[in-house]
Coordinates of C-alpha atoms in Angstrom, one line a residue:
Chain A
D1 CA -16.6 11.8 -3.9
I2 CA -19.8 11.5 -1.8
Q3 CA -19.4 8.8 0.8
M4 CA -22.5 6.9 1.9
T5 CA -22.8 5.4 5.3
Q6 CA -25.7 3.0 5.8
S7 CA -26.7 1.5 9.1
P8 CA -27.1 -1.0 10.5
S9 CA -25.4 -3.4 8.1
S10 CA -27.8 -6.1 9.2
L11 CA -30.8 -6.4 11.5
S12 CA -33.2 -9.1 12.7
A13 CA -36.8 -8.4 13.2
S14 CA -40.1 -10.2 13.6
V15 CA -43.1 -10.1 11.2
G16 CA -45.1 -6.9 12.1
D17 CA -42.2 -5.0 13.5
R18 CA -41.3 -1.5 12.5
V19 CA -37.9 -1.5 10.8
T20 CA -35.8 1.6 10.2
I21 CA -32.6 2.0 8.2
T22 CA -30.5 5.1 8.0
C23 CA -28.3 6.5 5.3
Q24 CA -25.8 9.3 5.9
T25 CA -24.0 11.1 3.2
S26 CA -20.6 13.0 3.5
Q27 CA -22.1 16.1 2.0
D28 CA -25.4 17.8 1.5
I29 CA -27.3 16.1 -1.3
G30 CA -30.7 17.8 -0.8
N31 CA -33.3 15.1 -1.4
Y32 CA -31.4 13.3 -4.2
L33 CA -31.6 9.9 -2.6
S34 CA -33.2 6.6 -3.7
W35 CA -33.8 3.3 -2.0
Y36 CA -33.7 -0.2 -3.5
Q37 CA -34.6 -3.7 -2.4
Q38 CA -32.5 -6.7 -3.5
K39 CA -33.5 -10.3 -2.9
P40 CA -30.8 -13.1 -3.2
G41 CA -29.9 -13.8 -6.8
K42 CA -32.1 -11.0 -8.1
A43 CA -31.5 -7.5 -9.5
P44 CA -32.2 -4.6 -7.2
K45 CA -35.7 -3.1 -7.4
L46 CA -36.4 0.6 -7.0
L47 CA -38.6 1.4 -4.1
M48 CA -38.3 5.1 -3.6
Y49 CA -36.7 8.2 -5.1
D50 CA -36.3 11.9 -4.1
A51 CA -36.0 10.5 -0.6
S52 CA -39.7 10.0 0.0
N53 CA -41.5 9.4 -3.3
L54 CA -42.8 5.9 -3.6
E55 CA -42.2 4.2 -6.9
T56 CA -45.4 3.0 -8.6
G57 CA -46.7 -0.3 -7.3
V58 CA -44.6 -0.3 -4.1
P59 CA -46.6 -1.0 -1.0
S60 CA -47.3 1.9 1.3
R61 CA -45.7 0.2 4.3
F62 CA -42.5 1.5 2.8
S63 CA -41.6 5.1 3.5
G64 CA -38.6 7.4 3.4
R65 CA -37.7 10.8 4.8
G66 CA -34.8 13.1 5.2
S67 CA -32.8 15.7 3.4
G68 CA -29.3 17.1 3.4
T69 CA -27.1 14.4 4.8
D70 CA -29.4 12.3 7.0
F71 CA -32.0 9.9 5.6
T72 CA -34.2 7.2 7.0
F73 CA -36.1 4.3 5.3
T74 CA -38.9 2.6 7.2
I75 CA -40.9 -0.5 6.8
S76 CA -43.9 0.1 9.1
S77 CA -44.9 -3.5 9.5
L78 CA -42.4 -6.1 8.3
Q79 CA -43.7 -8.8 6.1
P80 CA -42.0 -12.1 5.2
E81 CA -41.6 -10.9 1.6
D82 CA -39.6 -7.9 2.8
I83 CA -36.6 -10.1 3.7
A84 CA -33.9 -8.6 1.5
T85 CA -31.0 -6.3 1.4
Y86 CA -31.8 -2.6 1.1
Y87 CA -29.5 0.0 -0.5
C88 CA -29.6 3.8 -0.6
Q89 CA -28.2 5.6 -3.6
Q90 CA -27.3 9.3 -4.1
Y91 CA -27.6 11.1 -7.4
D92 CA -26.5 14.6 -6.4
N93 CA -22.9 14.1 -7.7
L94 CA -22.4 11.2 -9.9
L95 CA -24.0 8.0 -8.6
T96 CA -23.0 6.0 -5.5
F97 CA -24.7 3.4 -3.4
G98 CA -24.6 2.8 0.3
G99 CA -23.2 -0.5 1.7
G100 CA -26.5 -2.2 2.2
T101 CA -28.6 -3.4 5.1
K102 CA -29.6 -7.0 5.3
V103 CA -33.0 -7.5 6.9
E104 CA -33.6 -11.0 8.3
L105 CA -36.4 -12.6 10.2
K106 CA -35.9 -13.1 13.9
Chain B
Q1 CA -42.5 -2.7 -20.2
L2 CA -38.8 -2.5 -20.9
Q3 CA -36.7 -5.6 -20.6
L4 CA -33.0 -5.8 -20.5
Q5 CA -30.8 -8.8 -21.0
E6 CA -27.0 -9.0 -20.5
S7 CA -24.9 -11.3 -22.6
G8 CA -21.2 -12.1 -22.9
P9 CA -18.5 -14.4 -21.7
G10 CA -18.7 -15.6 -18.2
L11 CA -15.0 -16.2 -17.9
V12 CA -12.3 -13.7 -18.8
K13 CA -8.5 -14.1 -18.4
P14 CA -6.5 -11.6 -16.4
S15 CA -5.2 -8.7 -18.4
Q16 CA -7.8 -9.2 -21.1
T17 CA -10.8 -7.1 -21.9
L18 CA -14.3 -7.9 -20.5
S19 CA -17.0 -7.3 -23.0
L20 CA -20.7 -7.4 -22.3
T21 CA -23.8 -6.4 -24.3
C22 CA -27.2 -5.4 -23.1
T23 CA -30.2 -6.0 -25.4
V24 CA -33.2 -3.8 -24.9
S25 CA -36.7 -5.0 -25.7
G26 CA -40.1 -3.6 -25.1
G27 CA -39.0 -0.1 -26.0
S28 CA -36.5 1.9 -28.0
I29 CA -32.9 2.6 -26.9
S30 CA -33.5 6.0 -28.6
D31 CA -36.0 6.8 -25.9
A32 CA -34.9 10.1 -24.4
T33 CA -36.2 9.2 -21.0
Y34 CA -33.3 6.9 -20.1
Y35 CA -29.6 6.8 -19.8
W36 CA -28.3 3.2 -20.5
S37 CA -26.2 2.1 -17.5
W38 CA -23.9 -0.5 -16.2
I39 CA -23.6 -1.4 -12.6
R40 CA -21.6 -4.2 -11.0
Q41 CA -21.8 -6.1 -7.7
H42 CA -18.8 -8.0 -6.3
P43 CA -19.7 -11.3 -4.7
G44 CA -21.5 -10.7 -1.4
K45 CA -20.9 -7.0 -1.7
G46 CA -22.6 -3.7 -2.6
L47 CA -23.4 -2.0 -5.8
E48 CA -21.0 0.0 -7.9
W49 CA -22.1 2.3 -10.8
L50 CA -19.7 2.0 -13.8
G51 CA -21.1 4.4 -16.3
Y52 CA -24.0 5.3 -18.6
I53 CA -24.6 6.4 -22.2
Y54 CA -27.4 8.5 -23.6
Y55 CA -29.0 7.8 -27.0
N56 CA -27.2 10.8 -28.5
G57 CA -23.8 9.5 -27.4
Y58 CA -23.3 11.5 -24.2
I59 CA -21.3 9.4 -21.7
S60 CA -20.5 9.6 -18.0
Y61 CA -18.2 7.2 -16.1
N62 CA -17.4 6.5 -12.5
P63 CA -14.1 8.3 -12.1
S64 CA -12.6 5.4 -10.1
L65 CA -12.7 3.2 -13.2
K66 CA -12.8 5.7 -15.9
S67 CA -9.5 4.8 -17.4
R68 CA -10.5 1.1 -18.0
V69 CA -14.2 1.4 -18.7
S70 CA -15.9 2.3 -22.0
V71 CA -19.6 2.1 -23.0
S72 CA -21.1 2.3 -26.4
I73 CA -24.5 2.2 -28.0
D74 CA -25.9 0.6 -31.2
T75 CA -29.3 2.1 -31.9
S76 CA -29.8 -0.1 -34.9
Q77 CA -29.6 -3.2 -32.8
N78 CA -31.3 -1.7 -29.7
Q79 CA -28.2 -2.6 -27.7
F80 CA -25.5 -1.0 -25.6
S81 CA -22.2 -2.4 -24.5
L82 CA -19.6 -2.3 -21.8
K83 CA -15.9 -2.9 -22.0
V84 CA -13.5 -3.2 -19.1
S85 CA -9.9 -3.4 -20.0
S86 CA -6.9 -5.0 -18.2
V87 CA -9.1 -7.0 -15.9
T88 CA -7.9 -8.6 -12.7
A89 CA -9.6 -10.9 -10.2
A90 CA -11.0 -7.7 -8.5
D91 CA -13.2 -7.3 -11.6
T92 CA -15.0 -10.6 -10.8
A93 CA -18.6 -9.5 -10.2
V94 CA -22.2 -9.7 -11.3
Y95 CA -22.7 -7.1 -14.0
Y96 CA -26.1 -5.5 -14.5
C97 CA -27.4 -3.3 -17.2
A98 CA -30.1 -0.9 -16.2
T99 CA -32.0 2.2 -17.2
Y100 CA -31.1 5.4 -15.4
N101 CA -33.9 8.1 -15.4
Y102 CA -32.3 11.5 -15.0
A103 CA -35.6 13.0 -13.8
T104 CA -35.8 10.6 -10.7
G105 CA -32.1 10.0 -10.4
S106 CA -32.8 6.3 -10.2
F107 CA -32.4 3.0 -11.9
H108 CA -35.8 1.8 -12.9
Y109 CA -35.4 -1.3 -15.1
W110 CA -32.6 -3.8 -14.6
G111 CA -31.4 -6.9 -16.4
Q112 CA -31.1 -10.1 -14.5
G113 CA -27.3 -9.7 -14.2
T114 CA -24.5 -11.8 -15.5
L115 CA -21.6 -13.2 -13.4
V116 CA -18.2 -12.5 -15.0
T117 CA -15.3 -14.4 -13.4
V118 CA -11.7 -13.3 -14.1
S119 CA -9.4 -16.2 -13.8
S120 CA -6.7 -17.9 -15.8

């Protein structure tokens, strides 16, 4: 099984801050990584796939990079509507999700 | 735009079988683009993929639950279903149906989710 380690588990930031989340996998997954946003009481929403490809309609302040075992997800300028929990997901070998990062407003 | 809606009992007794159905609208479940998937989320916890089924009947399961999970598809009703057998309190979760796109490796469309509680 591929283990996913997402960090931090939570963070507080101010509107306009740059926010970075990392996702580390236990083995090389190439770029087979997606990122999701989940707001309370809602289903997750796909933001990015193939580590850095933005899903249609997702604002450009969201970005991703990485390959192999180390990945980062960045919000360049945090907006109030970005308050949510973010998950990474690998699809190299079966399908597994990271533990999530809760982003809160400072 | 595809829409998915989960339905089924919100309360299941321990040792019984949890059964949920996902109804697809706005598109055909025979669409070769998608694998029809089930994902669950324990209260306050992360996401766990349970399994998916393709329109031609191909199935893949999460090995950690494979012995208790089964998925099926009914193309005539545009629905797919999940069964989890021998449930315990640890199966209490919000269950989501979703579309998995093999080309992107991602879940694009999601149902709203349904909470299933296992309790006597």
